[in-house]
Coordinates of C-alpha atoms and ligand atoms in Angstrom, one line a residue:
M64 CA 171.1 228.3 -60.5
S65 CA 172.4 229.0 -63.8
I66 CA 176.2 229.2 -64.6
D67 CA 177.6 232.7 -63.9
L68 CA 178.7 233.7 -67.4
D69 CA 179.8 237.1 -66.1
Y70 CA 182.1 235.6 -63.5
D71 CA 183.5 233.2 -66.0
Q72 CA 184.1 235.9 -68.4
Q73 CA 185.8 238.0 -65.7
H74 CA 187.9 235.4 -63.8
L75 CA 188.4 232.3 -65.7
W76 CA 190.9 231.7 -68.4
H77 CA 189.9 229.3 -71.1
P78 CA 192.3 227.6 -73.5
Y79 CA 194.2 230.2 -75.4
T80 CA 192.1 233.1 -74.6
S81 CA 192.5 236.6 -73.6
S82 CA 191.6 238.0 -70.3
I83 CA 191.0 241.5 -71.7
N84 CA 188.8 240.4 -74.6
P85 CA 187.6 236.7 -74.0
L86 CA 185.6 235.0 -76.7
P87 CA 182.0 233.8 -75.7
C88 CA 181.7 230.4 -74.1
Y89 CA 178.5 228.4 -74.1
P90 CA 177.3 227.1 -70.7
V91 CA 177.0 223.3 -70.7
S92 CA 174.7 221.5 -68.1
S93 CA 175.2 217.9 -69.1
A94 CA 176.4 215.7 -72.1
E95 CA 175.0 212.2 -73.0
G96 CA 175.6 209.9 -75.9
C97 CA 177.0 212.1 -78.7
E98 CA 175.3 215.3 -77.6
I99 CA 176.3 218.2 -75.6
I100 CA 173.3 219.9 -73.9
L101 CA 173.5 223.5 -73.1
E102 CA 171.9 225.3 -70.1
D103 CA 168.8 226.5 -72.2
G104 CA 168.3 223.0 -73.2
T105 CA 169.7 223.2 -76.8
R106 CA 171.4 219.8 -77.9
L107 CA 174.5 219.8 -80.0
V108 CA 175.6 217.0 -81.8
D109 CA 179.4 216.7 -80.8
G110 CA 182.0 216.7 -83.6
M111 CA 185.0 217.1 -81.5
A112 CA 184.8 214.2 -78.8
S113 CA 186.3 217.0 -76.5
W114 CA 189.5 217.1 -78.4
W115 CA 189.8 213.5 -79.4
A116 CA 189.1 212.1 -75.9
C117 CA 185.5 211.0 -75.5
I118 CA 185.7 208.1 -77.9
H119 CA 182.5 206.3 -76.5
G120 CA 180.5 209.6 -76.1
Y121 CA 179.3 210.9 -72.8
K122 CA 177.5 209.4 -69.8
V123 CA 178.7 206.1 -70.7
P124 CA 176.9 203.5 -68.2
E125 CA 180.3 201.2 -68.1
L126 CA 182.4 204.2 -67.4
D127 CA 180.2 205.9 -64.9
Q128 CA 179.9 202.4 -63.0
A129 CA 183.7 201.9 -63.0
A130 CA 184.1 205.5 -61.4
A131 CA 181.5 204.9 -58.9
H132 CA 182.9 201.4 -57.9
Q133 CA 186.3 203.0 -57.6
L134 CA 185.0 205.9 -55.5
G135 CA 183.7 203.4 -53.0
N136 CA 187.2 201.9 -52.6
M137 CA 189.4 205.2 -52.9
S138 CA 189.7 207.9 -55.5
H139 CA 193.4 208.4 -54.8
V140 CA 196.4 207.1 -52.9
M141 CA 200.0 208.1 -53.5
F142 CA 201.9 205.9 -55.7
G143 CA 205.2 206.2 -54.0
G144 CA 205.7 202.9 -51.9
L145 CA 201.9 201.9 -52.5
T146 CA 200.2 200.2 -55.5
H147 CA 196.6 199.1 -56.3
K148 CA 194.8 197.1 -58.7
P149 CA 193.6 199.6 -61.2
A150 CA 197.1 200.6 -61.8
V151 CA 198.2 197.0 -62.2
E152 CA 195.4 196.2 -64.4
L153 CA 195.9 199.0 -66.6
A154 CA 199.7 198.3 -67.1
K155 CA 198.7 194.8 -67.9
K156 CA 196.2 196.0 -70.7
L157 CA 198.6 198.6 -72.0
V158 CA 201.5 196.1 -72.3
A159 CA 199.2 193.5 -74.1
L160 CA 197.8 196.1 -76.6
T161 CA 201.0 198.0 -77.6
P162 CA 203.9 196.5 -79.6
P163 CA 205.7 193.5 -77.8
S164 CA 208.8 195.4 -77.0
L165 CA 207.0 198.0 -74.9
E166 CA 206.8 196.6 -71.3
Q167 CA 207.6 199.3 -68.8
V168 CA 204.7 201.6 -68.1
F169 CA 204.9 205.2 -66.5
I170 CA 201.4 206.5 -65.6
S171 CA 201.1 210.3 -65.5
D172 CA 198.4 212.9 -65.3
S173 CA 198.2 214.6 -68.9
G174 CA 199.4 214.2 -72.4
S175 CA 202.0 217.1 -72.0
V176 CA 203.4 215.4 -68.9
A177 CA 203.6 212.1 -70.8
V178 CA 205.7 213.9 -73.4
E179 CA 207.9 215.4 -70.7
V180 CA 208.4 211.8 -69.3
A181 CA 209.3 210.5 -72.8
L182 CA 211.8 213.3 -73.4
K183 CA 213.3 212.8 -69.8
M184 CA 213.5 208.9 -70.4
A185 CA 215.4 209.7 -73.7
L186 CA 217.9 212.1 -71.9
Q187 CA 218.6 209.8 -68.9
F188 CA 219.0 206.9 -71.3
W189 CA 222.0 208.6 -72.9
H190 CA 223.2 209.9 -69.7
A191 CA 223.3 206.4 -68.4
K192 CA 225.4 205.4 -71.2
G193 CA 227.8 208.2 -70.7
E194 CA 226.9 210.3 -73.5
K195 CA 225.7 213.9 -73.3
R196 CA 223.0 214.2 -75.9
A197 CA 220.5 217.0 -75.3
K198 CA 219.0 217.4 -78.7
F199 CA 215.6 216.2 -80.0
A200 CA 214.8 215.8 -83.8
T201 CA 211.3 216.2 -85.1
I202 CA 209.3 217.4 -88.0
R203 CA 207.6 220.7 -88.6
N204 CA 204.0 221.1 -88.1
G205 CA 204.1 218.9 -85.0
Y206 CA 202.3 219.4 -81.7
H207 CA 203.2 217.8 -78.3
G208 CA 201.8 219.9 -75.7
D209 CA 202.1 223.1 -73.8
T210 CA 204.7 222.4 -71.1
F211 CA 208.2 223.4 -71.8
G212 CA 209.8 220.2 -73.1
A213 CA 206.8 219.5 -75.0
M214 CA 206.6 223.1 -76.5
S215 CA 210.3 222.7 -77.4
V216 CA 209.5 220.1 -79.9
C217 CA 206.1 221.8 -81.5
D218 CA 206.2 223.4 -84.6
P219 CA 208.7 226.4 -84.3
D220 CA 206.5 228.6 -86.5
G221 CA 203.5 228.1 -84.2
G222 CA 204.3 231.4 -82.0
M223 CA 205.5 229.7 -79.0
H224 CA 209.2 229.4 -80.0
Q225 CA 209.3 233.1 -80.7
L226 CA 207.5 234.2 -77.6
Y227 CA 209.7 232.0 -75.0
Q228 CA 212.9 232.3 -77.0
G229 CA 215.9 232.2 -74.7
F230 CA 214.0 229.9 -72.4
L231 CA 212.9 227.2 -74.7
P232 CA 215.6 224.7 -75.6
E233 CA 216.5 224.7 -79.3
H234 CA 216.1 221.4 -81.1
L235 CA 216.3 220.1 -84.6
F236 CA 213.4 220.4 -87.1
C237 CA 213.1 219.3 -90.8
E238 CA 210.3 219.7 -93.3
A239 CA 207.3 217.5 -92.4
P240 CA 206.4 214.5 -94.8
Q241 CA 204.5 215.8 -98.1
T242 CA 203.3 212.5 -99.4
R243 CA 199.6 212.1 -98.3
F244 CA 198.4 208.9 -96.8
E245 CA 196.6 207.7 -100.0
E246 CA 199.2 208.7 -102.5
T247 CA 202.1 206.7 -104.0
W248 CA 204.9 207.0 -101.6
D249 CA 207.8 209.4 -102.7
P250 CA 211.2 208.2 -101.4
A251 CA 212.3 211.9 -101.6
D252 CA 210.1 212.5 -98.7
I253 CA 212.5 211.1 -96.0
K254 CA 215.4 213.0 -97.5
P255 CA 215.2 216.1 -95.1
M256 CA 215.0 213.9 -92.0
Q257 CA 217.9 211.6 -93.5
K258 CA 220.2 214.6 -93.8
M259 CA 219.2 216.0 -90.6
L260 CA 220.1 212.7 -88.7
E261 CA 223.2 212.0 -90.9
Q262 CA 224.6 215.5 -89.8
H263 CA 223.7 215.6 -86.1
H264 CA 223.0 212.1 -85.0
Q265 CA 225.8 212.2 -82.4
S266 CA 224.1 214.9 -80.4
I267 CA 220.5 213.6 -80.8
A268 CA 218.8 211.8 -77.9
A269 CA 215.7 210.8 -79.7
V270 CA 213.3 211.6 -82.8
I271 CA 209.8 212.5 -81.6
L272 CA 206.7 212.8 -83.7
E273 CA 203.1 212.1 -84.1
P274 CA 202.7 208.9 -86.3
V275 CA 200.5 209.4 -89.5
V276 CA 198.3 212.3 -88.3
Q277 CA 199.8 215.7 -87.0
G278 CA 197.0 217.2 -84.9
A279 CA 197.0 220.6 -83.7
G280 CA 200.0 221.6 -85.8
G281 CA 197.9 221.5 -89.0
M282 CA 195.7 218.3 -89.0
R283 CA 198.1 216.7 -91.7
I284 CA 197.8 213.1 -92.7
Y285 CA 201.0 211.7 -94.0
H286 CA 202.1 208.4 -95.7
P287 CA 202.9 205.5 -93.2
Q288 CA 206.0 204.6 -95.3
Y289 CA 207.6 207.6 -93.7
L290 CA 207.6 206.0 -90.3
K291 CA 209.1 202.8 -91.9
E292 CA 212.1 204.7 -93.3
L293 CA 212.4 206.8 -90.1
R294 CA 212.5 203.5 -88.0
K295 CA 215.4 202.3 -90.3
L296 CA 217.3 205.5 -89.9
C297 CA 216.8 205.4 -86.0
D298 CA 218.2 202.0 -86.1
Q299 CA 221.0 202.9 -88.3
Y300 CA 222.1 205.7 -86.0
Q301 CA 220.9 203.9 -82.8
L302 CA 218.5 206.8 -81.8
L303 CA 215.5 206.4 -79.7
L304 CA 212.1 206.8 -81.6
I305 CA 209.3 208.5 -79.6
A306 CA 205.7 208.1 -80.9
D307 CA 203.4 210.5 -79.6
E308 CA 200.0 208.8 -80.0
I309 CA 198.1 211.0 -77.6
A310 CA 195.7 212.0 -80.3
T311 CA 195.9 209.0 -82.7
G312 CA 195.7 206.2 -80.1
F313 CA 192.8 204.0 -79.2
G314 CA 191.5 203.5 -82.8
R315 CA 191.1 207.1 -84.1
T316 CA 192.9 206.6 -87.3
G317 CA 191.4 203.1 -88.0
K318 CA 194.2 201.0 -86.3
L319 CA 194.5 200.7 -82.6
F320 CA 197.7 202.6 -82.7
A321 CA 198.8 204.8 -85.7
C322 CA 202.1 203.1 -85.8
E323 CA 200.4 200.0 -86.9
H324 CA 199.8 201.6 -90.4
A325 CA 203.5 201.4 -90.8
E326 CA 203.9 198.2 -88.7
I327 CA 206.7 199.8 -86.6
E328 CA 207.5 199.7 -82.8
P329 CA 208.6 202.9 -81.4
D330 CA 211.1 202.7 -78.4
I331 CA 208.8 205.0 -76.4
L332 CA 205.1 205.5 -76.8
C333 CA 202.9 208.4 -75.3
L334 CA 199.2 207.7 -74.7
G335 CA 196.6 210.1 -73.4
K336 CA 193.3 211.7 -74.3
G337 CA 191.2 208.5 -75.3
L338 CA 192.9 206.4 -72.5
T339 CA 190.1 207.1 -70.1
G340 CA 187.4 207.6 -72.7
G341 CA 187.7 211.2 -72.0
Y342 CA 186.5 211.0 -68.5
M343 CA 189.4 212.4 -66.6
S344 CA 193.1 213.4 -67.3
L345 CA 195.4 210.3 -67.6
A346 CA 198.4 209.5 -69.6
A347 CA 200.9 207.0 -70.0
T348 CA 204.6 206.5 -71.4
I349 CA 205.5 203.2 -72.2
T350 CA 209.0 201.9 -73.2
S351 CA 211.1 198.7 -73.5
K352 CA 212.7 196.8 -70.7
S353 CA 216.1 197.6 -72.4
V354 CA 215.4 201.4 -72.4
A355 CA 214.1 201.3 -68.9
N356 CA 217.0 199.2 -67.5
T357 CA 219.5 201.4 -69.3
I358 CA 217.9 204.4 -67.6
C359 CA 218.0 202.8 -64.2
S360 CA 221.6 201.5 -64.4
G361 CA 222.9 205.0 -64.7
E362 CA 224.2 207.4 -62.1
A363 CA 220.7 208.2 -60.8
G364 CA 219.7 204.5 -60.5
V365 CA 216.2 205.5 -60.9
F366 CA 214.0 207.3 -63.4
M367 CA 213.5 210.8 -62.0
H368 CA 209.9 211.6 -62.2
G369 CA 207.0 211.1 -59.7
P370 CA 204.0 213.3 -60.0
T371 CA 201.6 213.7 -57.0
F372 CA 198.6 212.1 -58.8
M373 CA 200.7 209.3 -60.6
G374 CA 198.6 206.3 -61.2
N375 CA 195.5 207.8 -59.8
P376 CA 193.2 204.9 -59.0
L377 CA 190.0 206.7 -60.1
A378 CA 191.3 207.5 -63.5
C379 CA 193.0 204.1 -63.7
A380 CA 189.8 202.2 -63.0
V381 CA 188.0 204.4 -65.7
A382 CA 190.7 203.7 -68.2
N383 CA 190.4 200.0 -67.7
A384 CA 186.6 200.3 -68.3
S385 CA 187.2 202.3 -71.4
I386 CA 189.7 199.8 -72.8
D387 CA 187.5 197.0 -72.1
L388 CA 184.5 198.7 -73.8
L389 CA 186.6 199.6 -76.8
I390 CA 188.1 196.2 -77.3
A391 CA 184.7 194.5 -76.8
S392 CA 183.1 196.7 -79.3
D393 CA 183.4 196.5 -83.0
W394 CA 185.3 199.8 -83.3
Q395 CA 187.2 198.8 -86.4
T396 CA 183.7 198.7 -88.4
K397 CA 182.4 201.8 -86.6
V398 CA 185.6 203.8 -87.4
A399 CA 185.7 202.4 -91.1
T400 CA 182.0 203.4 -91.4
I401 CA 182.6 206.8 -90.1
E402 CA 185.6 207.1 -92.6
Q403 CA 183.5 206.2 -95.4
S404 CA 180.9 208.7 -94.6
L405 CA 183.2 211.4 -94.0
K406 CA 184.8 210.6 -97.3
T407 CA 181.5 211.0 -99.4
Q408 CA 180.0 213.7 -97.3
L409 CA 182.9 216.2 -96.9
K410 CA 183.8 215.7 -100.6
Q411 CA 181.1 218.1 -101.7
C412 CA 183.0 221.0 -99.9
L413 CA 185.8 220.8 -102.4
S414 CA 183.5 222.5 -104.9
L415 CA 183.4 225.4 -102.6
E416 CA 185.5 228.7 -103.5
S417 CA 186.6 229.1 -99.9
V418 CA 188.0 225.5 -99.5
T419 CA 191.4 224.3 -100.5
D420 CA 191.5 220.8 -99.3
V421 CA 189.5 218.0 -97.7
R422 CA 191.3 215.0 -95.8
V423 CA 190.0 212.1 -93.9
L424 CA 191.6 209.2 -92.1
G425 CA 189.5 207.0 -89.8
A426 CA 187.3 209.0 -87.7
I427 CA 189.0 212.3 -88.6
G428 CA 187.7 214.6 -91.1
V429 CA 189.4 217.9 -92.2
V430 CA 188.3 220.8 -94.4
E431 CA 191.1 223.4 -95.0
T432 CA 189.8 226.9 -96.0
K433 CA 191.8 229.4 -98.1
Q434 CA 191.5 232.1 -95.4
A435 CA 191.6 231.7 -91.6
V436 CA 187.9 231.7 -90.2
N437 CA 186.6 234.1 -87.8
L438 CA 186.2 231.7 -84.7
A439 CA 183.5 233.4 -82.8
D440 CA 181.3 233.8 -86.0
I441 CA 181.6 230.3 -87.3
Q442 CA 181.2 229.0 -83.8
A443 CA 177.9 230.9 -83.5
K444 CA 176.7 229.5 -86.9
F445 CA 177.6 225.9 -85.9
V446 CA 175.7 226.1 -82.6
E447 CA 172.5 227.6 -84.5
L448 CA 172.8 224.5 -86.7
G449 CA 172.9 222.4 -83.5
V450 CA 176.4 221.0 -83.8
W451 CA 179.6 221.4 -81.8
I452 CA 182.6 222.0 -84.1
R453 CA 185.4 224.1 -83.0
P454 CA 187.7 225.2 -85.9
F455 CA 191.1 226.9 -85.7
G456 CA 192.9 229.1 -88.2
K457 CA 192.0 227.5 -91.5
L458 CA 191.0 224.1 -90.3
I459 CA 187.4 222.9 -89.7
Y460 CA 187.8 219.4 -88.6
I461 CA 185.8 216.9 -86.7
M462 CA 186.7 213.6 -84.9
P463 CA 183.4 212.5 -83.2
P464 CA 182.9 209.8 -80.7
Y465 CA 183.0 206.3 -82.5
T466 CA 179.4 205.8 -81.3
I467 CA 178.0 208.6 -83.4
S468 CA 174.8 207.7 -85.5
A469 CA 174.6 208.0 -89.2
S470 CA 172.1 210.8 -88.9
Q471 CA 174.3 212.7 -86.3
L472 CA 177.3 212.5 -88.5
Q473 CA 175.3 213.7 -91.5
K474 CA 174.2 216.6 -89.3
L475 CA 177.9 217.5 -88.8
T476 CA 179.0 217.4 -92.3
D477 CA 175.8 219.2 -93.5
A478 CA 176.5 222.0 -91.0
I479 CA 180.1 222.2 -92.1
Y480 CA 178.9 222.5 -95.9
K481 CA 176.3 225.0 -95.0
V482 CA 178.6 227.2 -93.0
L483 CA 181.2 227.2 -95.6
T484 CA 178.8 228.2 -98.4
S485 CA 178.1 231.3 -96.2
L486 CA 181.7 232.5 -96.1
Ligands
PMP180 N1 200.5 215.3 -77.9 C1 199.5 215.5 -78.8 C2 199.6 214.8 -80.1 C3 198.2 216.0 -78.5 O1 197.3 216.3 -79.4 C4 198.3 216.8 -77.3 C5 196.9 217.6 -76.8 N2 196.3 218.2 -77.8 C6 199.2 216.6 -76.3 C7 200.3 215.9 -76.8 C8 199.2 217.2 -75.0 O2 198.3 216.7 -74.2 P1 197.5 217.4 -72.9 O3 196.6 218.5 -73.6 O4 196.7 216.2 -72.3 O5 198.6 217.8 -72.0

């Protein structure tokens, strides 16, 4: 039986869509390799890796096997008072792969929750130290998720702050870094942050940002020196630094974690998306022993969070297989090859009247247009050309699975050029 699209339109909410006037959805029957297969048999080359997550592509034998094996043992068991091999293995892997100071792992169920957990860690840290600090500092154009705490540190001009005014806590924002990744560092770039921290450091619990690549808040790629300077400022004012690597983690920017571009260690690191190779929802918030133990020496004596699906064994087992697969692969070469191709192939878009900018880092390619695109129209054109690319606003961007072939990648970039010439 085919997918009931009428029922979908009438009863299902899709991300950021209207129930009155929903945009069309394409019915998917399966996905394999780097292709999404529609119900009518159309095969679309995937340019999105399902929002940064499916780094190895779809129907990956190693991940399928890990899931099947774990199903044979248990798919879930509560994490309060119980533990299991998949979670312990995952913690070992994450502690080994992330900067040396990060040793205490909180496994949760989604990226937004991982951010909530990070913010709560920072608040409890200061509470335990006997200081009331309830402000977070961040840069504009950020995106950290859709739950309330995460929303409160997203770009304030993105619509959500106004909509939820009075309910969202108000935090501190400064201009985002302007120096591009490949440009010469401009020391003036850190000044807005420096000024903000100088003025407000006594009320700030932590600084939170996406290192090097700002995703949903504008697909901006900035100079890593900004992070070096920020780390120095956080040390100077003894502020915690939270790196949200939910989108950038697991090799996407050409380094395993984007903080490595700046050789800095955050105090709290958030991971998600690619953690399970995009198989299921899982996230982790990792901090140092010193932060964790300070939190737990406070009045509460514990860290106050514990979701039902914490440490879900099925998701942890797949995450373990995904990390093993990534580390055993030559992902650096794959991502570097994608980067080179994106740079050469997307450059031609710059000659188009409708385009203002092209930027590439690792396996991320962005084409910015002068005017916002009509999503339904452009989506249909992409599907006609046999690719899956979902732009937002003025941004047509791709971050394909690392396993994409040269010809599949060419198909994606050709489609972008072709569609843009028709605008
Ligand atoms: N942080 C960043 C940087 C993200 O890109 C996202 C998701 N787009 C999130 C947090 C939230 O993750 P999730 O959608 O899994 O809640």
